Coordinates of C-alpha atoms in Angstrom, one line a residue:
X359 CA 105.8 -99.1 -59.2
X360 CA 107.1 -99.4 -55.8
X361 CA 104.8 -100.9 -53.3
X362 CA 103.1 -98.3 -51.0
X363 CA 104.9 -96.8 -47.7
X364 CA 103.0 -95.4 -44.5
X365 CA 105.0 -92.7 -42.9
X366 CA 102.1 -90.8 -40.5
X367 CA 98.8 -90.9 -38.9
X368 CA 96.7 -87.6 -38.1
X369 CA 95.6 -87.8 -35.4
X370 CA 96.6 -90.8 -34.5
X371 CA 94.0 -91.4 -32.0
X372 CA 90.0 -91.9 -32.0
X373 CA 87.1 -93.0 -30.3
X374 CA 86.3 -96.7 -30.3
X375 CA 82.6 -96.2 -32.4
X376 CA 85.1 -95.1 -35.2
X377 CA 84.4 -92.2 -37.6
X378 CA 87.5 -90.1 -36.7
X379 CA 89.0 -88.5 -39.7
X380 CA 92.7 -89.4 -40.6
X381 CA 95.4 -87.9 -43.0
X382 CA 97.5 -90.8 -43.6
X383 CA 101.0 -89.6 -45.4
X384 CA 103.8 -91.4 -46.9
X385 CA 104.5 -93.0 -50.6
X386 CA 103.3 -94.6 -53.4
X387 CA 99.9 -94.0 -52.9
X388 CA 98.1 -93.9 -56.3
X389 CA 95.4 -96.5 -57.1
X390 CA 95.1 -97.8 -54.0
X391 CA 92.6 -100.0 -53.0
X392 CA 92.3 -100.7 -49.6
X393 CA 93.3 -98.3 -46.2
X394 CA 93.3 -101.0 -43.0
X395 CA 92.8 -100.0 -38.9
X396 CA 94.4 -103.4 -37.8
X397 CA 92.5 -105.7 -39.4
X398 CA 89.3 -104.0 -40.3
X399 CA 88.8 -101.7 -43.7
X400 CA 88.4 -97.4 -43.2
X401 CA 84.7 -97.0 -43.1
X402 CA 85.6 -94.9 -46.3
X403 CA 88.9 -93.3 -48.1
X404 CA 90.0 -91.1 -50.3
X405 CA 93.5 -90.9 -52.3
X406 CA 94.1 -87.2 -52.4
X407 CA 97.7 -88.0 -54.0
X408 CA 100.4 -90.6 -54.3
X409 CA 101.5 -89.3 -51.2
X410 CA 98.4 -88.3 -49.1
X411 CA 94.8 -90.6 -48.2
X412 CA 91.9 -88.9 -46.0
X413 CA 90.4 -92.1 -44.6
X414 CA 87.8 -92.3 -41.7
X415 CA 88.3 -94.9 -38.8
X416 CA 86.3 -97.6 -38.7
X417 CA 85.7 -98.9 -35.2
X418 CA 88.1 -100.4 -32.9
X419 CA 89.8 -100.5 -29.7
X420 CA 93.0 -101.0 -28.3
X421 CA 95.9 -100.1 -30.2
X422 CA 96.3 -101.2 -34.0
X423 CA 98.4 -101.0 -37.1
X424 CA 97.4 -98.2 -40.2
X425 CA 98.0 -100.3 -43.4
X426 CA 97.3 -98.7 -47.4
X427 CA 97.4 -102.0 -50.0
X428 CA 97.8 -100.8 -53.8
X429 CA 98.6 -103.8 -56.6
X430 CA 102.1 -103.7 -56.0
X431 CA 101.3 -104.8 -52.0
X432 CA 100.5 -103.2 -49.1
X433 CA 103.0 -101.3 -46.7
X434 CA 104.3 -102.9 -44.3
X435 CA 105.5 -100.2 -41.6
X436 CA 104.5 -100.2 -38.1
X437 CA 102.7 -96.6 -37.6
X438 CA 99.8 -96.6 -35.1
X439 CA 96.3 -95.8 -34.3
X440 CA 95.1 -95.9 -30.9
X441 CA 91.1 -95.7 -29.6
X442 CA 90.4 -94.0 -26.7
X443 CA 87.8 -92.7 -25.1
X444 CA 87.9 -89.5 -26.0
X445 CA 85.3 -87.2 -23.7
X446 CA 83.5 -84.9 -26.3
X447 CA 85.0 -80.6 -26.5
X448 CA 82.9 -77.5 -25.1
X449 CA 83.1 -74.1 -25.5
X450 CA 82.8 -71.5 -22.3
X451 CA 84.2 -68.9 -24.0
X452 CA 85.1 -66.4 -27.2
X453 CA 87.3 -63.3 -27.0
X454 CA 86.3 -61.2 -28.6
X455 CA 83.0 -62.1 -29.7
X456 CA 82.3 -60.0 -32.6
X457 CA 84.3 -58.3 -35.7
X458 CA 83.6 -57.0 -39.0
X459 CA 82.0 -58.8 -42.1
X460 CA 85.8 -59.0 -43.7
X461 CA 86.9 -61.4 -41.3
X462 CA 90.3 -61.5 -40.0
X463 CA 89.9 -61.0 -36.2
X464 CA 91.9 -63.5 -34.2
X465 CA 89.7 -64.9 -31.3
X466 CA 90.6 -66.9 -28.7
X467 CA 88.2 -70.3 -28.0
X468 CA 88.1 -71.1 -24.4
X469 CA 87.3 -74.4 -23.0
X470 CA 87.8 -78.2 -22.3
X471 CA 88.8 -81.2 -24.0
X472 CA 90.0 -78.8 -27.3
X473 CA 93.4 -81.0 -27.4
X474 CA 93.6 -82.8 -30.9
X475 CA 91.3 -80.3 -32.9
X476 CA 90.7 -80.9 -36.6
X477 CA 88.5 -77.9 -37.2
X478 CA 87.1 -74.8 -35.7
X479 CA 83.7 -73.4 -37.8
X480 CA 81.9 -70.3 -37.6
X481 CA 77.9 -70.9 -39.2
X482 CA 80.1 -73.9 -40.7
X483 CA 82.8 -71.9 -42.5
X484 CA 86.0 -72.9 -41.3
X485 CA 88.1 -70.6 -39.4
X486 CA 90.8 -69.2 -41.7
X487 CA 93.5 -70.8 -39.8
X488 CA 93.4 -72.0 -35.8
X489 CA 96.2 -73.1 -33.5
X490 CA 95.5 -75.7 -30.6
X491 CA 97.4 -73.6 -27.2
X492 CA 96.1 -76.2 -24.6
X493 CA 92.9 -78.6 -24.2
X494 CA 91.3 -75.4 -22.9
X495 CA 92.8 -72.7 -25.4
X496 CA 92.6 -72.5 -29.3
X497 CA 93.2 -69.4 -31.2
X498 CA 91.6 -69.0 -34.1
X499 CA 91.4 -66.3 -37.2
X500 CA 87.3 -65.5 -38.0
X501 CA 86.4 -66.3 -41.8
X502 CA 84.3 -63.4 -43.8
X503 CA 81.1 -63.9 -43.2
X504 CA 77.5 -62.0 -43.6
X505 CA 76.4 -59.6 -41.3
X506 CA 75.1 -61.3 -37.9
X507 CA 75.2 -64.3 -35.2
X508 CA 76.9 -66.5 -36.4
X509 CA 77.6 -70.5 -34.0
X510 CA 81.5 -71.0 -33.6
X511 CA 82.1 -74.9 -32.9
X512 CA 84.9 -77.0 -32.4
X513 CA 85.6 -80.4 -33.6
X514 CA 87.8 -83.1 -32.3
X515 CA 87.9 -86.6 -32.1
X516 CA 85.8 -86.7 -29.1
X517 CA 82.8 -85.2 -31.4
X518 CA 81.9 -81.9 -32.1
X519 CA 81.3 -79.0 -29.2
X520 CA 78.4 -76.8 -28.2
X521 CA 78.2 -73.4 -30.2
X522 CA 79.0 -70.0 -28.5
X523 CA 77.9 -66.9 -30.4
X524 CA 80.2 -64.7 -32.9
X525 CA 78.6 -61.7 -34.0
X526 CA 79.9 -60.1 -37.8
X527 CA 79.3 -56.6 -38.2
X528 CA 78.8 -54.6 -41.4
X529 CA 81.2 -51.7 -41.2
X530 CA 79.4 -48.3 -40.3
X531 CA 78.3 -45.3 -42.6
X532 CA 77.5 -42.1 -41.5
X533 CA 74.8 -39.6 -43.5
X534 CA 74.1 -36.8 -41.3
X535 CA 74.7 -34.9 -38.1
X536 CA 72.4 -32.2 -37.0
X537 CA 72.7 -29.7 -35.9
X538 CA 75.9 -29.0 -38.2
X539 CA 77.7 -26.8 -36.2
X540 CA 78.6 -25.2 -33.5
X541 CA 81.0 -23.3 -31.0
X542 CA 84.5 -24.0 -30.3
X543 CA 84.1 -25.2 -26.7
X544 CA 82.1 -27.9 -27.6
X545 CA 79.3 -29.2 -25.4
X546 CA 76.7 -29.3 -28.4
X547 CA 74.6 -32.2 -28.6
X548 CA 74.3 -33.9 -32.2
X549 CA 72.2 -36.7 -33.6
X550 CA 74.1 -38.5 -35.8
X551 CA 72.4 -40.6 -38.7
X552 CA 73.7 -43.5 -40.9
X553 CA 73.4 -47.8 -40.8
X554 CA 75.0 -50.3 -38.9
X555 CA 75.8 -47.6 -35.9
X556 CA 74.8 -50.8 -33.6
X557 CA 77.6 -51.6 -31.1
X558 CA 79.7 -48.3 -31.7
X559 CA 82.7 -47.9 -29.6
X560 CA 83.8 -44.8 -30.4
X561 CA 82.4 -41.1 -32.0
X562 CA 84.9 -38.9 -33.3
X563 CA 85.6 -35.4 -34.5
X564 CA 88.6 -34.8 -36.6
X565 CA 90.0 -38.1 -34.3
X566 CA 88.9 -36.0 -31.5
X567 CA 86.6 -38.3 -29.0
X568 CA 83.2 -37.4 -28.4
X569 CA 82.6 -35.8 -24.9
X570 CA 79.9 -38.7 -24.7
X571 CA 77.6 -41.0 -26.9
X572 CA 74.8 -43.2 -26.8
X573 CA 73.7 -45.2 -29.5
X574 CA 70.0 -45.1 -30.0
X575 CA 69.3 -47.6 -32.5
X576 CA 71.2 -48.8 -35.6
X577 CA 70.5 -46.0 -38.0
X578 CA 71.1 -43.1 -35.2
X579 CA 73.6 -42.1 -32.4
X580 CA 73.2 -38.8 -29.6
X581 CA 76.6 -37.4 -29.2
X582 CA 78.3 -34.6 -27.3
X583 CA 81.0 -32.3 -29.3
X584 CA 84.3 -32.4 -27.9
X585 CA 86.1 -28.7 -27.6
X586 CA 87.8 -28.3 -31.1
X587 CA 89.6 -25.6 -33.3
X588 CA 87.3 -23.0 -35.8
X589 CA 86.6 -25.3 -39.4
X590 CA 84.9 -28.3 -40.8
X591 CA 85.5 -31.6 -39.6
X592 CA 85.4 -35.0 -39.9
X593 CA 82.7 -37.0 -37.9
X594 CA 83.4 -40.6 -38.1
X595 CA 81.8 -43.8 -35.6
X596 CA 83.7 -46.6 -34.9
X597 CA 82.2 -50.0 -34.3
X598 CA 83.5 -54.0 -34.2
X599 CA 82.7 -53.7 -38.3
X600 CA 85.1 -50.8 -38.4
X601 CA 85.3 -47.5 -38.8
X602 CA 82.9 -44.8 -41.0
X603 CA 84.5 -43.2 -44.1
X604 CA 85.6 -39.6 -43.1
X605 CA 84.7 -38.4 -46.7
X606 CA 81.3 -39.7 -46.0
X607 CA 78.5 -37.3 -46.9
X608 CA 78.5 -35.3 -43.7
X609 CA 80.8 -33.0 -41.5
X610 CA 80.8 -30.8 -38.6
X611 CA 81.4 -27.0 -38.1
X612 CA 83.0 -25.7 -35.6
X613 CA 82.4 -21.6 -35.2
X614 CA 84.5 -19.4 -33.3
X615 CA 83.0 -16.3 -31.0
X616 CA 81.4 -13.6 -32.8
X617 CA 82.3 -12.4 -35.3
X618 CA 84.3 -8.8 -35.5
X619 CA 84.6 -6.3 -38.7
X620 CA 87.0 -3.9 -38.7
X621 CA 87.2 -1.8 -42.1
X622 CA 85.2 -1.9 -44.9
X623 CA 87.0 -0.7 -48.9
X624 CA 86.3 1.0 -50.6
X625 CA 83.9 3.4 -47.4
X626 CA 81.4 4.5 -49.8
X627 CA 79.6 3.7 -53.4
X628 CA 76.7 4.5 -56.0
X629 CA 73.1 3.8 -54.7
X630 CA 72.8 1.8 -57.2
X631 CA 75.2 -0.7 -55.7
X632 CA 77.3 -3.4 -58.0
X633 CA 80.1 -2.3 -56.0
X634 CA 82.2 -5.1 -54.8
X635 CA 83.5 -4.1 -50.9
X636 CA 86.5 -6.0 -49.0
X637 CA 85.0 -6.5 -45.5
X638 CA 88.3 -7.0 -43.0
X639 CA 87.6 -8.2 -39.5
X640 CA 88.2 -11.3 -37.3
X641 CA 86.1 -14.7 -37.5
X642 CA 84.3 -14.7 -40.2
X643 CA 84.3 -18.0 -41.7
X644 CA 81.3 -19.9 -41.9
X645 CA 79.1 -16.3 -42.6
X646 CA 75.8 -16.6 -43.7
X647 CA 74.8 -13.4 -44.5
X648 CA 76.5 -9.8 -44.9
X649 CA 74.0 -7.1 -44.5
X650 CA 73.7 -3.5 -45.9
X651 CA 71.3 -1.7 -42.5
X652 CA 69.4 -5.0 -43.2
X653 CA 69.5 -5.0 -46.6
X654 CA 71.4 -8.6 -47.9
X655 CA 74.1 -7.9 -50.1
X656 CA 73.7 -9.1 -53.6
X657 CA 76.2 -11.6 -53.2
X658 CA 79.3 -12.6 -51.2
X659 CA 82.4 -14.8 -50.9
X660 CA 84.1 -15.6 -47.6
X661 CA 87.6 -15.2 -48.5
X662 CA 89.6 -16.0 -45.4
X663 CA 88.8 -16.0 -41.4
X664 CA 89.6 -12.3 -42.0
X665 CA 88.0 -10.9 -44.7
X666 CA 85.0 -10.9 -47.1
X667 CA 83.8 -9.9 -50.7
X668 CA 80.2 -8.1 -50.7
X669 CA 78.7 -7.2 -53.6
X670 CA 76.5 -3.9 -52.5
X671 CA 73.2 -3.6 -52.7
X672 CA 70.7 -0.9 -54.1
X673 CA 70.1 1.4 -51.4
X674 CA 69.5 5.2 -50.7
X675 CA 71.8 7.6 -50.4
X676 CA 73.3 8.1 -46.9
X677 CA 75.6 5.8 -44.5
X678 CA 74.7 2.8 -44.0
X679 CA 75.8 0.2 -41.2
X680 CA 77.5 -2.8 -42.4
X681 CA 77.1 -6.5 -41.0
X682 CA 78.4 -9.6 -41.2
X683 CA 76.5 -13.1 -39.5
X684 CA 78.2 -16.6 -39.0
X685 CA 76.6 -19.4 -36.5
X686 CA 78.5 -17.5 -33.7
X687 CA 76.5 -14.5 -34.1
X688 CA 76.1 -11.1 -35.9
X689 CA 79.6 -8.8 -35.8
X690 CA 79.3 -5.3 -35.2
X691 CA 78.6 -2.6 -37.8
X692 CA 81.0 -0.7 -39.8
X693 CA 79.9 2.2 -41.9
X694 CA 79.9 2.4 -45.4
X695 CA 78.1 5.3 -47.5
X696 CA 75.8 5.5 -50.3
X697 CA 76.5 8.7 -52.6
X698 CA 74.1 9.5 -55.0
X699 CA 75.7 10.2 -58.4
X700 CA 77.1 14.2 -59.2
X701 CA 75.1 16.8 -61.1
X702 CA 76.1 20.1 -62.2
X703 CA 74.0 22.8 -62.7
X704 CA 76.3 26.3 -63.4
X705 CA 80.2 27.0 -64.4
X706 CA 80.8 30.5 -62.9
X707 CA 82.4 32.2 -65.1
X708 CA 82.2 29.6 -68.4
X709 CA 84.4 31.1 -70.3
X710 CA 88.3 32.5 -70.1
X711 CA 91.6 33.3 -71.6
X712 CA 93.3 30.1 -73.3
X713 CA 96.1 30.4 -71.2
X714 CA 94.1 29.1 -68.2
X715 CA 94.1 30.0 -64.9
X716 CA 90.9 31.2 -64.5
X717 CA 89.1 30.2 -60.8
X718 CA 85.6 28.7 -61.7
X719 CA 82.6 27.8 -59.1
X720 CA 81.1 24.9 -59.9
X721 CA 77.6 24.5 -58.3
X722 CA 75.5 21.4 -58.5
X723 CA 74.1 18.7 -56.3
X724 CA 76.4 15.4 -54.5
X725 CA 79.5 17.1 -54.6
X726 CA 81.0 16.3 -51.1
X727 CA 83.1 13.0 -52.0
X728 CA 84.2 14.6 -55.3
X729 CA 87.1 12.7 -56.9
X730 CA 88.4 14.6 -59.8
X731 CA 87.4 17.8 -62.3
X732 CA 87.9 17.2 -65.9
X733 CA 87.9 19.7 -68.4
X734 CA 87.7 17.5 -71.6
X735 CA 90.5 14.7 -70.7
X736 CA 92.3 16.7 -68.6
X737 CA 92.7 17.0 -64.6
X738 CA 92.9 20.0 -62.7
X739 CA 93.3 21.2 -59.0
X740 CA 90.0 21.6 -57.4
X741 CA 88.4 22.2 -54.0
X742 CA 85.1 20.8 -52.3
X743 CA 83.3 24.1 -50.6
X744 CA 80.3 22.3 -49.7
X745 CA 77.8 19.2 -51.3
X746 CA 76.8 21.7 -53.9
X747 CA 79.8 23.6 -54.7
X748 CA 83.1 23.0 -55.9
X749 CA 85.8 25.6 -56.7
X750 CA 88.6 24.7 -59.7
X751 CA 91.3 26.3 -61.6
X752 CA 90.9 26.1 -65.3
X753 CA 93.7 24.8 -67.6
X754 CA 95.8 26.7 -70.7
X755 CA 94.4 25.2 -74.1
X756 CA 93.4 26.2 -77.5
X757 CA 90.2 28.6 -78.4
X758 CA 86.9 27.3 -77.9
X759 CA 85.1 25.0 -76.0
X760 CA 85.7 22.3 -73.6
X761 CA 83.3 19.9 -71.8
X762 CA 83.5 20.6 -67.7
X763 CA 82.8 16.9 -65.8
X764 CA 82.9 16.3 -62.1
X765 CA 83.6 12.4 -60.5
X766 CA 82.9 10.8 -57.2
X767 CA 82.7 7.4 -56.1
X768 CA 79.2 7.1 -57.4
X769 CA 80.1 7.9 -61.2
X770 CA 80.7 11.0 -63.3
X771 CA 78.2 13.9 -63.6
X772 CA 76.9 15.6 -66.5
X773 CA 78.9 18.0 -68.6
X774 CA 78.9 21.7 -68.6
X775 CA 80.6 24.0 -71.6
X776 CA 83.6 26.1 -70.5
X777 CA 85.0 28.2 -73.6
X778 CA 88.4 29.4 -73.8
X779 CA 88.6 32.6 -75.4
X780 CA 92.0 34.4 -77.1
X781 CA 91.2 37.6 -75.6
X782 CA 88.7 39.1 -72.8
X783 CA 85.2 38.9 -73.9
X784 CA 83.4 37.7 -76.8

């Protein structure tokens, strides 16, 4: 084994009561049994490898010779330690002085005697890496850490400094905003809930800033809603621990003016409703409720900004006024009409000659939105006269009888006999 070699000293400087902390570098290191400031023995040592010792200065003054003796000799290369009076470090300063939990902010120390640092802590967790600017300027990058103050320090060979305060936020959550909605031009104030809201710098909607916010406590800031296109979005709160999920449990509506119907199809139905309508209009997302002359409908589905599915509800027979509500308010009415289903009561003649032709009155009651006349399966022109009559021309066919049906909107009436005859009379 070759005897050991000294190649560096850091630092290479300390105060005369000792107890600085030295790196000494070089070769050859392993089992060694002795690490010399001049002639007096490191308070304490430590071979880290053949190539590195961490040894702490014993006391001393003036400048003196760093020596590592192993059983094969000891080094014999001049590489110095001086002892100075080293005036201790303090702290005036951190920018910035918070961040989140995770760590990783880069702060920037400020003030004197920082020249030869050996570590910067935070609570006693050293920083994740620091760089010495000046003797009144480290940078350093903050360690995780839990939530809270935490002391920064700095340590050279002068001692150790005072402690500024470093404050680790959690990052946010947000849980609720209420109210939940409201117009397009903004201006509505919202209460927003959640934890760790302390310290918020920014509320925002979609990445739109808040017209204004105040942060009330932890768990709750007020906020003022920016102007914003019609639609959900995302409220998130930004604060030195980061920034809230936008797929947090919570969002924001914003509602256009009100709302505006235009058509509804098909106009009319049964009373006994089950018939699906497709409201058309303008702004109708976000509807709450789609009314029949105040009757709710028995279901609905906003399908677009421009139209709705309503599934009617029972109601007399007669036109009814249609509405639709959204948070901007309720839309005008459109008219859709209740038709009671058809009833015949008299075929005038019921009978004729098989090869048709024959002009029949057809009296009965709700015949005004009449569809179609069926004799068995088979259509045939007709004519409404009035709500209770209904004039049709019979078809050609074979002898005997056929079953006379009227349709509307609101189903198909009863059946009445018609009998086609080969000749006139019976």
């Amino acid at each position: 084994m070759a005897a050991p070699v000294v190649s560096s000293v850091s630092p290479n400087q300390g105060a005369p009561a000792g107890g600085t902390t030295v790196t000494v570098t070089g070769t050859s290191f392993t089992g060694a049994t002795a690490v010399r400031f001049g002639s007096k023995a490191a308070t304490s040592f430590t071979v880290n490898s053949s190539t590195q010792i961490t040894a702490v200065s014993p006391s001393g003054t003036g400048t003196v010779n760093v020596t590592v003796t192993t059983i094969q000799g000891t080094s014999t290369q001049t590489v110095t330690f001086t002892y100075v009076t080293v005036s201790a470090p303090s702290l005036t300063g951190l920018s910035p002085s918070q961040g989140p939990v995770s760590g990783g902010t880069g702060v920037t120390l400020t003030g004197a005697n920082l020249s030869g640092a050996t570590a910067v802590r935070f609570d006693g967790v050293a920083a994740t890496s620091f760089t010495v600017v000046s003797a009144t300027q480290i940078t350093a990058v903050a360690p995780a850490h839990a939530a809270g103050a935490a002391a920064v320090t700095v340590t050279t060979p002068g001692g150790t400094s005072n402690s500024l305060v470093y404050t680790y936020f959690a990052a946010p959550t947000v849980t609720g905003v209420a109210p939940s909605q409201g117009p397009v031009s903004g201006g509505t104030g919202v209460t927003l809930t959640g934890a760790n809201l302390f310290g918020a710098t920014a509320v925002r909607f979609d990445g739109v800033a808040a017209t204004s916010f105040t942060v009330d406590s932890a768990t709750q800031i007020t906020a003022v809603t920016p102007p914003h296109a019609a639609g959900a979005t995302a409220v998130t709160v930004t604060t030195p621990g980061g920034t809230s999920s936008p797929d947090d449990p919570q969002a924001y509506f914003y509602y256009a003016a009100s709302p505006a119907l235009a058509a509804a199809a098909p106009p009319s139905g049964t009373t006994a409703g089950g018939t699906t309508v497709a409201l058309t209009g303008a702004d109708l997302l976000g509807a709450t409720a789609v009314r029949f002359d105040g009757v709710a409908a028995t279901s609905f589905t906003v399908d677009s900004a421009t139209q709705i599915s309503a599934v009617t509800p029972t109601h007399a027979a007669g036109a009814t006024a249609v509405t639709v509500t959204t948070p901007g308010g309720t839309s005008n009415p459109v008219t859709y009409v209740y038709l009671a289903p058809p009833t015949l009561l008299a075929t005038v003649p019921d009978q004729g000659p098989t090869h048709g032709g024959t002009v029949i009155t057809l009296t009965g009651t709700n015949l005004a939105a009449t569809t179609e006349v069926r004799f068995d399966a088979t259509p045939v022109p007709f004519t409404v006269v009035s709500p209770t009559q209904i004039t049709a021309v019979a078809p050609a066919g074979t002898d005997g009888p056929v079953s006379v049906t009227v349709t509307t909107p609101a189903g198909t009436s009863n059946a009445l006999t018609y009998t086609r005859l080969t000749a006139p009379g019976i």
